[in-house]
Amino acid sequence: MSADQYQHYLTQSYQRGWIDTFGRLHVYRWAYNKLICEAKATRSTGGRDALYFIPMAPPGEQNMMEDVFWKRIDQWGADGLALLRSNDPEAAARLNKGRLATFVMSFLFRNPNMVKYFNARAKESVLNGCRQHAYAKHRKPHEPATFEEFKVALEQRGMTELAARSLRQQVGNKAIRDEILKMEWQVVTVPTTSDSILTSDVPIIVNRGLKHDDGCLILPLSTNEFFVAYNLGKIDMKKKISESVASGRFVRAMNKYVVEHRIDYVYSVDDSLMAFVARYWGISEAPYFPSLMMPPGP
């Protein structure tokens, strides 16, 4: 694999929840100074060239993020979601919740903005750390001969070794995973009268903190279903979610959130929600999913 490989941060298997009868999904994006919607194949969206490529890694390991790490995580997701959706009474016993939780929370960290963040932190660390004054002592065999060459090499497209390692550690963050494992899980199918569910290139939805009574973690799965993890506490979250889904409010709030939090793209099965997407496109990084305790909005 070369440094020009197109690497998906939104997996093609995930995108298939929004494909039409021709096998394409509709991609909303900003171009030519306006919002447009185009039908695209899953292979041509939700990725960037060399996003996870590690140019300074030893030979044979430069594409390990794409070829090994994400391949394993995404298989965990596919296997776990299949069991979670299954009507087989034995499926629950076969479900590896730790692996599925890791897949779900990977969406918090695998997008280009977080890759950029990990790279910036890693570069700052290695340039201001011990290598600055004792490069020869700390240099690895596959790294450039001098510190000046090392600094130049850090600017190559892709990830540094430290950034890639930090990303892997965050995806496997035990503290976050343990919180998700304490929660109740459901795959919810919305009524046929509901709006179609949207997703984006940052699809994960977090409502408040995971430890809050009304905290929940949501991942849209297709045009008519979503995964949700919620707490069993003072608030009957299962009832609140069910009532909100039945009224249509939950899906509208989900759709608003994914539009506001996208990086480049919003996805749908068609272009019928153009007016809705346009309404919220100019807003970015809204703080949290609207509380289910709040009165319905417009």
PDB file of C-alpha atoms in Angstrom:
ATOM      1  CA  MET A   1       0.000   0.000   0.000  1.00  0.00           C
ATOM      2  CA  SER A   2       1.242   3.465  -0.838  1.00  0.00           C
ATOM      3  CA  ALA A   3       0.956   6.836   0.839  1.00  0.00           C
ATOM      4  CA  ASP A   4      -1.768   7.668  -1.704  1.00  0.00           C
ATOM      5  CA  GLN A   5      -4.172   4.988  -0.435  1.00  0.00           C
ATOM      6  CA  TYR A   6      -7.686   6.328   0.214  1.00  0.00           C
ATOM      7  CA  GLN A   7      -8.428   5.346   3.804  1.00  0.00           C
ATOM      8  CA  HIS A   8     -11.945   5.336   5.223  1.00  0.00           C
ATOM      9  CA  TYR A   9     -12.664   6.791   8.636  1.00  0.00           C
ATOM     10  CA  LEU A  10     -16.331   6.033   7.959  1.00  0.00           C
ATOM     11  CA  THR A  11     -16.287   2.397   6.946  1.00  0.00           C
ATOM     12  CA  GLN A  12     -18.003   1.257   3.773  1.00  0.00           C
ATOM     13  CA  SER A  13     -19.901  -1.399   5.728  1.00  0.00           C
ATOM     14  CA  TYR A  14     -21.308   1.338   7.994  1.00  0.00           C
ATOM     15  CA  GLN A  15     -22.263   3.545   5.032  1.00  0.00           C
ATOM     16  CA  ARG A  16     -24.340   0.730   3.525  1.00  0.00           C
ATOM     17  CA  GLY A  17     -27.100   1.522   5.990  1.00  0.00           C
ATOM     18  CA  TRP A  18     -27.923   4.488   3.728  1.00  0.00           C
ATOM     19  CA  ILE A  19     -27.545   3.100   0.202  1.00  0.00           C
ATOM     20  CA  ASP A  20     -30.381   3.257  -2.325  1.00  0.00           C
ATOM     21  CA  THR A  21     -31.529   0.568  -4.758  1.00  0.00           C
ATOM     22  CA  PHE A  22     -28.562   1.396  -6.998  1.00  0.00           C
ATOM     23  CA  GLY A  23     -26.072   0.782  -4.189  1.00  0.00           C
ATOM     24  CA  ARG A  24     -25.252   4.468  -3.726  1.00  0.00           C
ATOM     25  CA  LEU A  25     -25.784   6.829  -0.807  1.00  0.00           C
ATOM     26  CA  HIS A  26     -26.543  10.547  -1.065  1.00  0.00           C
ATOM     27  CA  VAL A  27     -23.841  12.858   0.224  1.00  0.00           C
ATOM     28  CA  TYR A  28     -24.612  16.391   1.359  1.00  0.00           C
ATOM     29  CA  ARG A  29     -21.569  18.688   1.227  1.00  0.00           C
ATOM     30  CA  TRP A  30     -20.634  22.320   0.784  1.00  0.00           C
ATOM     31  CA  ALA A  31     -19.255  23.067  -2.695  1.00  0.00           C
ATOM     32  CA  TYR A  32     -19.291  25.974  -5.112  1.00  0.00           C
ATOM     33  CA  ASN A  33     -20.426  28.202  -2.246  1.00  0.00           C
ATOM     34  CA  LYS A  34     -23.636  26.245  -1.725  1.00  0.00           C
ATOM     35  CA  LEU A  35     -24.979  23.039  -0.226  1.00  0.00           C
ATOM     36  CA  ILE A  36     -25.221  20.225  -2.751  1.00  0.00           C
ATOM     37  CA  CYS A  37     -26.329  16.599  -2.604  1.00  0.00           C
ATOM     38  CA  GLU A  38     -24.753  13.934  -4.803  1.00  0.00           C
ATOM     39  CA  ALA A  39     -25.192  10.180  -5.158  1.00  0.00           C
ATOM     40  CA  LYS A  40     -21.887   8.411  -4.516  1.00  0.00           C
ATOM     41  CA  ALA A  41     -20.488   4.913  -4.134  1.00  0.00           C
ATOM     42  CA  THR A  42     -19.391   4.036  -0.599  1.00  0.00           C
ATOM     43  CA  ARG A  43     -15.780   3.577  -1.730  1.00  0.00           C
ATOM     44  CA  SER A  44     -15.530   7.231  -2.804  1.00  0.00           C
ATOM     45  CA  THR A  45     -16.623   9.034   0.361  1.00  0.00           C
ATOM     46  CA  GLY A  46     -15.954   9.023   4.099  1.00  0.00           C
ATOM     47  CA  GLY A  47     -12.190   8.893   3.757  1.00  0.00           C
ATOM     48  CA  ARG A  48      -9.017  10.795   2.967  1.00  0.00           C
ATOM     49  CA  ASP A  49      -5.761   9.929   1.258  1.00  0.00           C
ATOM     50  CA  ALA A  50      -3.138   8.541   3.654  1.00  0.00           C
ATOM     51  CA  LEU A  51      -5.185   9.468   6.721  1.00  0.00           C
ATOM     52  CA  TYR A  52      -3.716   6.663   8.857  1.00  0.00           C
ATOM     53  CA  PHE A  53      -0.522   6.083   6.881  1.00  0.00           C
ATOM     54  CA  ILE A  54       2.577   6.101   9.134  1.00  0.00           C
ATOM     55  CA  PRO A  55       5.467   7.165   6.859  1.00  0.00           C
ATOM     56  CA  MET A  56       8.142   6.920   9.581  1.00  0.00           C
ATOM     57  CA  ALA A  57       7.158   3.437  10.746  1.00  0.00           C
ATOM     58  CA  PRO A  58       9.422   0.462   9.962  1.00  0.00           C
ATOM     59  CA  PRO A  59       8.944  -1.134   6.532  1.00  0.00           C
ATOM     60  CA  GLY A  60       5.853  -3.323   6.473  1.00  0.00           C
ATOM     61  CA  GLU A  61       4.145  -1.404   9.291  1.00  0.00           C
ATOM     62  CA  GLN A  62       3.299   1.863   7.576  1.00  0.00           C
ATOM     63  CA  ASN A  63      -0.287   0.828   6.834  1.00  0.00           C
ATOM     64  CA  MET A  64      -0.891  -1.227   9.963  1.00  0.00           C
ATOM     65  CA  MET A  65      -3.635   1.136  11.148  1.00  0.00           C
ATOM     66  CA  GLU A  66      -5.759   0.472   8.068  1.00  0.00           C
ATOM     67  CA  ASP A  67      -4.732  -3.099   7.326  1.00  0.00           C
ATOM     68  CA  VAL A  68      -4.631  -4.503  10.860  1.00  0.00           C
ATOM     69  CA  PHE A  69      -6.030  -2.231  13.568  1.00  0.00           C
ATOM     70  CA  TRP A  70      -9.174  -0.842  11.896  1.00  0.00           C
ATOM     71  CA  LYS A  71      -9.838  -4.117  10.100  1.00  0.00           C
ATOM     72  CA  ARG A  72     -10.044  -5.875  13.476  1.00  0.00           C
ATOM     73  CA  ILE A  73     -12.136  -3.156  15.166  1.00  0.00           C
ATOM     74  CA  ASP A  74     -14.601  -2.977  12.272  1.00  0.00           C
ATOM     75  CA  GLN A  75     -15.032  -6.752  12.238  1.00  0.00           C
ATOM     76  CA  TRP A  76     -15.866  -6.571  15.942  1.00  0.00           C
ATOM     77  CA  GLY A  77     -18.538  -4.013  15.082  1.00  0.00           C
ATOM     78  CA  ALA A  78     -20.053  -6.044  12.258  1.00  0.00           C
ATOM     79  CA  ASP A  79     -20.160  -9.207  14.387  1.00  0.00           C
ATOM     80  CA  GLY A  80     -21.543  -7.434  17.455  1.00  0.00           C
ATOM     81  CA  LEU A  81     -24.274  -5.513  15.673  1.00  0.00           C
ATOM     82  CA  ALA A  82     -25.425  -8.673  13.870  1.00  0.00           C
ATOM     83  CA  LEU A  83     -25.855 -10.420  17.220  1.00  0.00           C
ATOM     84  CA  LEU A  84     -27.502  -7.394  18.828  1.00  0.00           C
ATOM     85  CA  ARG A  85     -30.076  -7.291  16.002  1.00  0.00           C
ATOM     86  CA  SER A  86     -30.652 -11.043  16.054  1.00  0.00           C
ATOM     87  CA  ASN A  87     -33.880 -12.654  17.257  1.00  0.00           C
ATOM     88  CA  ASP A  88     -31.922 -15.772  18.236  1.00  0.00           C
ATOM     89  CA  PRO A  89     -32.382 -16.260  22.006  1.00  0.00           C
ATOM     90  CA  GLU A  90     -28.768 -17.455  22.242  1.00  0.00           C
ATOM     91  CA  ALA A  91     -27.339 -14.367  20.505  1.00  0.00           C
ATOM     92  CA  ALA A  92     -26.977 -12.377  23.733  1.00  0.00           C
ATOM     93  CA  ALA A  93     -24.731 -15.038  25.231  1.00  0.00           C
ATOM     94  CA  ARG A  94     -22.450 -14.926  22.171  1.00  0.00           C
ATOM     95  CA  LEU A  95     -22.212 -11.121  22.106  1.00  0.00           C
ATOM     96  CA  ASN A  96     -18.808  -9.770  23.115  1.00  0.00           C
ATOM     97  CA  LYS A  97     -19.968  -6.448  24.549  1.00  0.00           C
ATOM     98  CA  GLY A  98     -16.418  -5.230  25.191  1.00  0.00           C
ATOM     99  CA  ARG A  99     -15.540  -5.528  21.519  1.00  0.00           C
ATOM    100  CA  LEU A 100     -18.775  -3.888  20.357  1.00  0.00           C
ATOM    101  CA  ALA A 101     -18.281  -1.045  22.851  1.00  0.00           C
ATOM    102  CA  THR A 102     -14.775  -0.517  21.459  1.00  0.00           C
ATOM    103  CA  PHE A 103     -16.164  -0.306  17.914  1.00  0.00           C
ATOM    104  CA  VAL A 104     -18.854   2.197  18.922  1.00  0.00           C
ATOM    105  CA  MET A 105     -16.484   4.464  20.833  1.00  0.00           C
ATOM    106  CA  SER A 106     -13.925   4.305  17.994  1.00  0.00           C
ATOM    107  CA  PHE A 107     -16.121   6.836  16.168  1.00  0.00           C
ATOM    108  CA  LEU A 108     -15.154   9.391  18.810  1.00  0.00           C
ATOM    109  CA  PHE A 109     -11.503   9.231  17.749  1.00  0.00           C
ATOM    110  CA  ARG A 110     -11.060   7.991  14.174  1.00  0.00           C
ATOM    111  CA  ASN A 111     -12.157  11.111  12.264  1.00  0.00           C
ATOM    112  CA  PRO A 112      -9.734  13.578  10.566  1.00  0.00           C
ATOM    113  CA  ASN A 113     -10.117  16.243  13.257  1.00  0.00           C
ATOM    114  CA  MET A 114      -8.999  13.836  15.967  1.00  0.00           C
ATOM    115  CA  VAL A 115      -6.174  12.503  13.776  1.00  0.00           C
ATOM    116  CA  LYS A 116      -4.994  16.097  13.378  1.00  0.00           C
ATOM    117  CA  TYR A 117      -5.201  16.584  17.151  1.00  0.00           C
ATOM    118  CA  PHE A 118      -3.205  13.425  17.922  1.00  0.00           C
ATOM    119  CA  ASN A 119      -0.585  14.417  15.354  1.00  0.00           C
ATOM    120  CA  ALA A 120      -0.179  17.915  16.783  1.00  0.00           C
ATOM    121  CA  ARG A 121       0.222  16.616  20.329  1.00  0.00           C
ATOM    122  CA  ALA A 122       2.649  13.909  19.233  1.00  0.00           C
ATOM    123  CA  LYS A 123       4.842  16.296  17.234  1.00  0.00           C
ATOM    124  CA  GLU A 124       4.988  18.737  20.127  1.00  0.00           C
ATOM    125  CA  SER A 125       5.985  15.924  22.470  1.00  0.00           C
ATOM    126  CA  VAL A 126       8.784  14.461  20.354  1.00  0.00           C
ATOM    127  CA  LEU A 127      10.220  17.828  19.293  1.00  0.00           C
ATOM    128  CA  ASN A 128      10.355  19.194  22.830  1.00  0.00           C
ATOM    129  CA  GLY A 129      11.307  15.971  24.579  1.00  0.00           C
ATOM    130  CA  CYS A 130      14.551  14.111  25.104  1.00  0.00           C
ATOM    131  CA  ARG A 131      15.224  13.699  21.370  1.00  0.00           C
ATOM    132  CA  GLN A 132      15.825  17.421  21.041  1.00  0.00           C
ATOM    133  CA  HIS A 133      19.092  17.205  22.991  1.00  0.00           C
ATOM    134  CA  ALA A 134      20.043  13.536  22.639  1.00  0.00           C
ATOM    135  CA  TYR A 135      18.648  12.412  19.299  1.00  0.00           C
ATOM    136  CA  ALA A 136      21.379   9.870  18.558  1.00  0.00           C
ATOM    137  CA  LYS A 137      20.781   8.162  21.899  1.00  0.00           C
ATOM    138  CA  HIS A 138      17.021   7.819  21.431  1.00  0.00           C
ATOM    139  CA  ARG A 139      16.935   7.348  17.653  1.00  0.00           C
ATOM    140  CA  LYS A 140      15.357   4.106  16.414  1.00  0.00           C
ATOM    141  CA  PRO A 141      17.115   2.163  13.619  1.00  0.00           C
ATOM    142  CA  HIS A 142      14.492   3.053  10.990  1.00  0.00           C
ATOM    143  CA  GLU A 143      14.472   6.795  11.778  1.00  0.00           C
ATOM    144  CA  PRO A 144      16.476   9.524   9.949  1.00  0.00           C
ATOM    145  CA  ALA A 145      20.136   9.954  10.799  1.00  0.00           C
ATOM    146  CA  THR A 146      19.890  13.483  12.210  1.00  0.00           C
ATOM    147  CA  PHE A 147      17.417  15.457  14.291  1.00  0.00           C
ATOM    148  CA  GLU A 148      17.053  18.011  11.485  1.00  0.00           C
ATOM    149  CA  GLU A 149      16.092  15.256   9.050  1.00  0.00           C
ATOM    150  CA  PHE A 150      13.744  13.844  11.697  1.00  0.00           C
ATOM    151  CA  LYS A 151      11.925  17.186  11.998  1.00  0.00           C
ATOM    152  CA  VAL A 152      11.470  17.364   8.225  1.00  0.00           C
ATOM    153  CA  ALA A 153      10.184  13.781   8.128  1.00  0.00           C
ATOM    154  CA  LEU A 154       7.541  14.608  10.759  1.00  0.00           C
ATOM    155  CA  GLU A 155       5.809  16.881   8.238  1.00  0.00           C
ATOM    156  CA  GLN A 156       5.032  14.056   5.826  1.00  0.00           C
ATOM    157  CA  ARG A 157       1.407  13.287   5.097  1.00  0.00           C
ATOM    158  CA  GLY A 158      -0.165  10.779   7.465  1.00  0.00           C
ATOM    159  CA  MET A 159       0.405  10.059  11.146  1.00  0.00           C
ATOM    160  CA  THR A 160       3.495   9.951  13.324  1.00  0.00           C
ATOM    161  CA  GLU A 161       4.211   6.703  15.156  1.00  0.00           C
ATOM    162  CA  LEU A 162       3.405   8.330  18.500  1.00  0.00           C
ATOM    163  CA  ALA A 163       0.133   9.778  17.184  1.00  0.00           C
ATOM    164  CA  ALA A 164      -0.945   6.390  15.838  1.00  0.00           C
ATOM    165  CA  ARG A 165      -0.099   4.725  19.137  1.00  0.00           C
ATOM    166  CA  SER A 166      -2.038   7.407  21.059  1.00  0.00           C
ATOM    167  CA  LEU A 167      -5.069   6.927  18.805  1.00  0.00           C
ATOM    168  CA  ARG A 168      -5.017   3.175  19.363  1.00  0.00           C
ATOM    169  CA  GLN A 169      -4.774   3.693  23.121  1.00  0.00           C
ATOM    170  CA  GLN A 170      -7.784   6.027  23.130  1.00  0.00           C
ATOM    171  CA  VAL A 171      -9.890   3.636  21.056  1.00  0.00           C
ATOM    172  CA  GLY A 172      -9.098   0.987  23.655  1.00  0.00           C
ATOM    173  CA  ASN A 173      -9.611   3.357  26.595  1.00  0.00           C
ATOM    174  CA  LYS A 174     -10.748   1.076  29.424  1.00  0.00           C
ATOM    175  CA  ALA A 175     -12.375   3.839  31.506  1.00  0.00           C
ATOM    176  CA  ILE A 176     -14.696   4.876  28.655  1.00  0.00           C
ATOM    177  CA  ARG A 177     -15.408   1.284  27.654  1.00  0.00           C
ATOM    178  CA  ASP A 178     -16.288   0.333  31.234  1.00  0.00           C
ATOM    179  CA  GLU A 179     -18.810   3.170  31.437  1.00  0.00           C
ATOM    180  CA  ILE A 180     -20.472   1.999  28.214  1.00  0.00           C
ATOM    181  CA  LEU A 181     -20.534  -1.589  29.476  1.00  0.00           C
ATOM    182  CA  LYS A 182     -22.455  -0.480  32.574  1.00  0.00           C
ATOM    183  CA  MET A 183     -25.245   0.915  30.384  1.00  0.00           C
ATOM    184  CA  GLU A 184     -28.319  -0.766  28.947  1.00  0.00           C
ATOM    185  CA  TRP A 185     -28.097  -1.386  25.166  1.00  0.00           C
ATOM    186  CA  GLN A 186     -30.743  -1.413  22.469  1.00  0.00           C
ATOM    187  CA  VAL A 187     -31.088  -1.332  18.699  1.00  0.00           C
ATOM    188  CA  VAL A 188     -34.198   0.764  18.075  1.00  0.00           C
ATOM    189  CA  THR A 189     -36.249   0.639  14.869  1.00  0.00           C
ATOM    190  CA  VAL A 190     -38.193   3.840  14.239  1.00  0.00           C
ATOM    191  CA  PRO A 191     -41.791   3.934  12.925  1.00  0.00           C
ATOM    192  CA  THR A 192     -42.393   4.145   9.182  1.00  0.00           C
ATOM    193  CA  THR A 193     -44.022   7.544   9.807  1.00  0.00           C
ATOM    194  CA  SER A 194     -40.752   8.931  11.138  1.00  0.00           C
ATOM    195  CA  ASP A 195     -38.282  11.023   9.151  1.00  0.00           C
ATOM    196  CA  SER A 196     -35.427   9.065   7.624  1.00  0.00           C
ATOM    197  CA  ILE A 197     -32.393   8.925   9.925  1.00  0.00           C
ATOM    198  CA  LEU A 198     -29.335  10.857   8.743  1.00  0.00           C
ATOM    199  CA  THR A 199     -25.736  10.218   9.613  1.00  0.00           C
ATOM    200  CA  SER A 200     -22.487  12.097   9.045  1.00  0.00           C
ATOM    201  CA  ASP A 201     -18.748  11.601   8.929  1.00  0.00           C
ATOM    202  CA  VAL A 202     -18.803  12.036  12.737  1.00  0.00           C
ATOM    203  CA  PRO A 203     -21.828   9.832  13.475  1.00  0.00           C
ATOM    204  CA  ILE A 204     -21.546   9.282  17.219  1.00  0.00           C
ATOM    205  CA  ILE A 205     -24.009  11.202  19.415  1.00  0.00           C
ATOM    206  CA  VAL A 206     -23.353  11.842  23.097  1.00  0.00           C
ATOM    207  CA  ASN A 207     -26.075  13.167  25.385  1.00  0.00           C
ATOM    208  CA  ARG A 208     -24.579  14.805  28.489  1.00  0.00           C
ATOM    209  CA  GLY A 209     -21.991  12.746  30.410  1.00  0.00           C
ATOM    210  CA  LEU A 210     -22.131   8.970  30.285  1.00  0.00           C
ATOM    211  CA  LYS A 211     -22.534   8.857  34.079  1.00  0.00           C
ATOM    212  CA  HIS A 212     -25.571  11.194  34.135  1.00  0.00           C
ATOM    213  CA  ASP A 213     -29.004   9.719  34.747  1.00  0.00           C
ATOM    214  CA  ASP A 214     -30.110  10.944  31.322  1.00  0.00           C
ATOM    215  CA  GLY A 215     -26.738  10.279  29.674  1.00  0.00           C
ATOM    216  CA  CYS A 216     -26.772   8.167  26.542  1.00  0.00           C
ATOM    217  CA  LEU A 217     -24.598   7.225  23.589  1.00  0.00           C
ATOM    218  CA  ILE A 218     -26.240   6.913  20.172  1.00  0.00           C
ATOM    219  CA  LEU A 219     -24.976   5.587  16.843  1.00  0.00           C
ATOM    220  CA  PRO A 220     -27.255   5.806  13.788  1.00  0.00           C
ATOM    221  CA  LEU A 221     -27.144   2.453  11.969  1.00  0.00           C
ATOM    222  CA  SER A 222     -29.399   2.938   8.951  1.00  0.00           C
ATOM    223  CA  THR A 223     -32.274   5.037   7.668  1.00  0.00           C
ATOM    224  CA  ASN A 224     -34.634   3.464  10.210  1.00  0.00           C
ATOM    225  CA  GLU A 225     -32.571   2.158  13.150  1.00  0.00           C
ATOM    226  CA  PHE A 226     -30.032   3.277  15.710  1.00  0.00           C
ATOM    227  CA  PHE A 227     -27.952   1.835  18.534  1.00  0.00           C
ATOM    228  CA  VAL A 228     -28.386   3.429  21.948  1.00  0.00           C
ATOM    229  CA  ALA A 229     -26.707   2.846  25.309  1.00  0.00           C
ATOM    230  CA  TYR A 230     -28.383   4.483  28.311  1.00  0.00           C
ATOM    231  CA  ASN A 231     -28.318   4.374  32.102  1.00  0.00           C
ATOM    232  CA  LEU A 232     -30.779   2.589  34.351  1.00  0.00           C
ATOM    233  CA  GLY A 233     -31.309   5.045  37.188  1.00  0.00           C
ATOM    234  CA  LYS A 234     -33.756   7.579  38.537  1.00  0.00           C
ATOM    235  CA  ILE A 235     -35.052   8.300  35.028  1.00  0.00           C
ATOM    236  CA  ASP A 236     -36.807   5.616  32.985  1.00  0.00           C
ATOM    237  CA  MET A 237     -34.690   6.223  29.897  1.00  0.00           C
ATOM    238  CA  LYS A 238     -36.161   3.314  27.963  1.00  0.00           C
ATOM    239  CA  LYS A 239     -39.624   4.826  28.318  1.00  0.00           C
ATOM    240  CA  LYS A 240     -38.421   8.373  27.558  1.00  0.00           C
ATOM    241  CA  ILE A 241     -36.614   7.235  24.418  1.00  0.00           C
ATOM    242  CA  SER A 242     -39.577   5.138  23.269  1.00  0.00           C
ATOM    243  CA  GLU A 243     -42.006   8.046  23.725  1.00  0.00           C
ATOM    244  CA  SER A 244     -39.674  10.486  21.990  1.00  0.00           C
ATOM    245  CA  VAL A 245     -39.142   8.086  19.065  1.00  0.00           C
ATOM    246  CA  ALA A 246     -42.917   7.568  18.701  1.00  0.00           C
ATOM    247  CA  SER A 247     -43.492  11.327  18.517  1.00  0.00           C
ATOM    248  CA  GLY A 248     -40.778  11.807  15.878  1.00  0.00           C
ATOM    249  CA  ARG A 249     -38.866  14.188  18.135  1.00  0.00           C
ATOM    250  CA  PHE A 250     -35.985  11.820  18.786  1.00  0.00           C
ATOM    251  CA  VAL A 251     -35.100  11.349  15.114  1.00  0.00           C
ATOM    252  CA  ARG A 252     -35.330  15.087  14.424  1.00  0.00           C
ATOM    253  CA  ALA A 253     -32.950  15.747  17.336  1.00  0.00           C
ATOM    254  CA  MET A 254     -30.570  13.030  16.105  1.00  0.00           C
ATOM    255  CA  ASN A 255     -30.577  14.431  12.585  1.00  0.00           C
ATOM    256  CA  LYS A 256     -29.972  17.974  13.812  1.00  0.00           C
ATOM    257  CA  TYR A 257     -27.045  16.785  15.925  1.00  0.00           C
ATOM    258  CA  VAL A 258     -25.262  14.859  13.142  1.00  0.00           C
ATOM    259  CA  VAL A 259     -25.622  17.784  10.721  1.00  0.00           C
ATOM    260  CA  GLU A 260     -24.195  20.222  13.262  1.00  0.00           C
ATOM    261  CA  HIS A 261     -21.298  17.939  14.168  1.00  0.00           C
ATOM    262  CA  ARG A 262     -20.226  16.768  10.708  1.00  0.00           C
ATOM    263  CA  ILE A 263     -16.765  17.574   9.360  1.00  0.00           C
ATOM    264  CA  ASP A 264     -17.414  17.507   5.614  1.00  0.00           C
ATOM    265  CA  TYR A 265     -20.345  15.210   4.870  1.00  0.00           C
ATOM    266  CA  VAL A 266     -23.897  14.310   5.863  1.00  0.00           C
ATOM    267  CA  TYR A 267     -25.396  11.095   4.485  1.00  0.00           C
ATOM    268  CA  SER A 268     -28.906  10.065   3.511  1.00  0.00           C
ATOM    269  CA  VAL A 269     -30.645   7.590   1.243  1.00  0.00           C
ATOM    270  CA  ASP A 270     -31.894  10.454  -0.974  1.00  0.00           C
ATOM    271  CA  ASP A 271     -32.023  14.260  -1.217  1.00  0.00           C
ATOM    272  CA  SER A 272     -35.460  14.685   0.386  1.00  0.00           C
ATOM    273  CA  LEU A 273     -34.029  16.287   3.552  1.00  0.00           C
ATOM    274  CA  MET A 274     -32.143  19.055   1.722  1.00  0.00           C
ATOM    275  CA  ALA A 275     -34.134  21.828   3.450  1.00  0.00           C
ATOM    276  CA  PHE A 276     -33.559  20.283   6.893  1.00  0.00           C
ATOM    277  CA  VAL A 277     -29.822  19.812   6.317  1.00  0.00           C
ATOM    278  CA  ALA A 278     -29.471  23.360   4.954  1.00  0.00           C
ATOM    279  CA  ARG A 279     -31.231  24.746   8.015  1.00  0.00           C
ATOM    280  CA  TYR A 280     -28.562  23.405  10.395  1.00  0.00           C
ATOM    281  CA  TRP A 281     -25.501  23.279   8.138  1.00  0.00           C
ATOM    282  CA  GLY A 282     -24.091  26.605   9.310  1.00  0.00           C
ATOM    283  CA  ILE A 283     -24.066  25.535  12.959  1.00  0.00           C
ATOM    284  CA  SER A 284     -21.132  23.449  14.140  1.00  0.00           C
ATOM    285  CA  GLU A 285     -20.166  21.621  17.297  1.00  0.00           C
ATOM    286  CA  ALA A 286     -23.406  22.035  19.206  1.00  0.00           C
ATOM    287  CA  PRO A 287     -22.697  21.161  22.846  1.00  0.00           C
ATOM    288  CA  TYR A 288     -24.913  18.110  23.409  1.00  0.00           C
ATOM    289  CA  PHE A 289     -27.949  16.144  22.374  1.00  0.00           C
ATOM    290  CA  PRO A 290     -31.167  17.855  23.601  1.00  0.00           C
ATOM    291  CA  SER A 291     -32.253  16.455  26.954  1.00  0.00           C
ATOM    292  CA  LEU A 292     -35.248  14.140  26.836  1.00  0.00           C
ATOM    293  CA  MET A 293     -36.476  15.974  29.924  1.00  0.00           C
ATOM    294  CA  MET A 294     -36.920  19.234  27.998  1.00  0.00           C
ATOM    295  CA  PRO A 295     -40.272  20.164  26.460  1.00  0.00           C
ATOM    296  CA  PRO A 296     -40.527  19.397  22.714  1.00  0.00           C
ATOM    297  CA  GLY A 297     -39.012  22.022  20.427  1.00  0.00           C
ATOM    298  CA  PRO A 298     -40.392  23.183  17.106  1.00  0.00           C
TER     299      PRO A 298
END
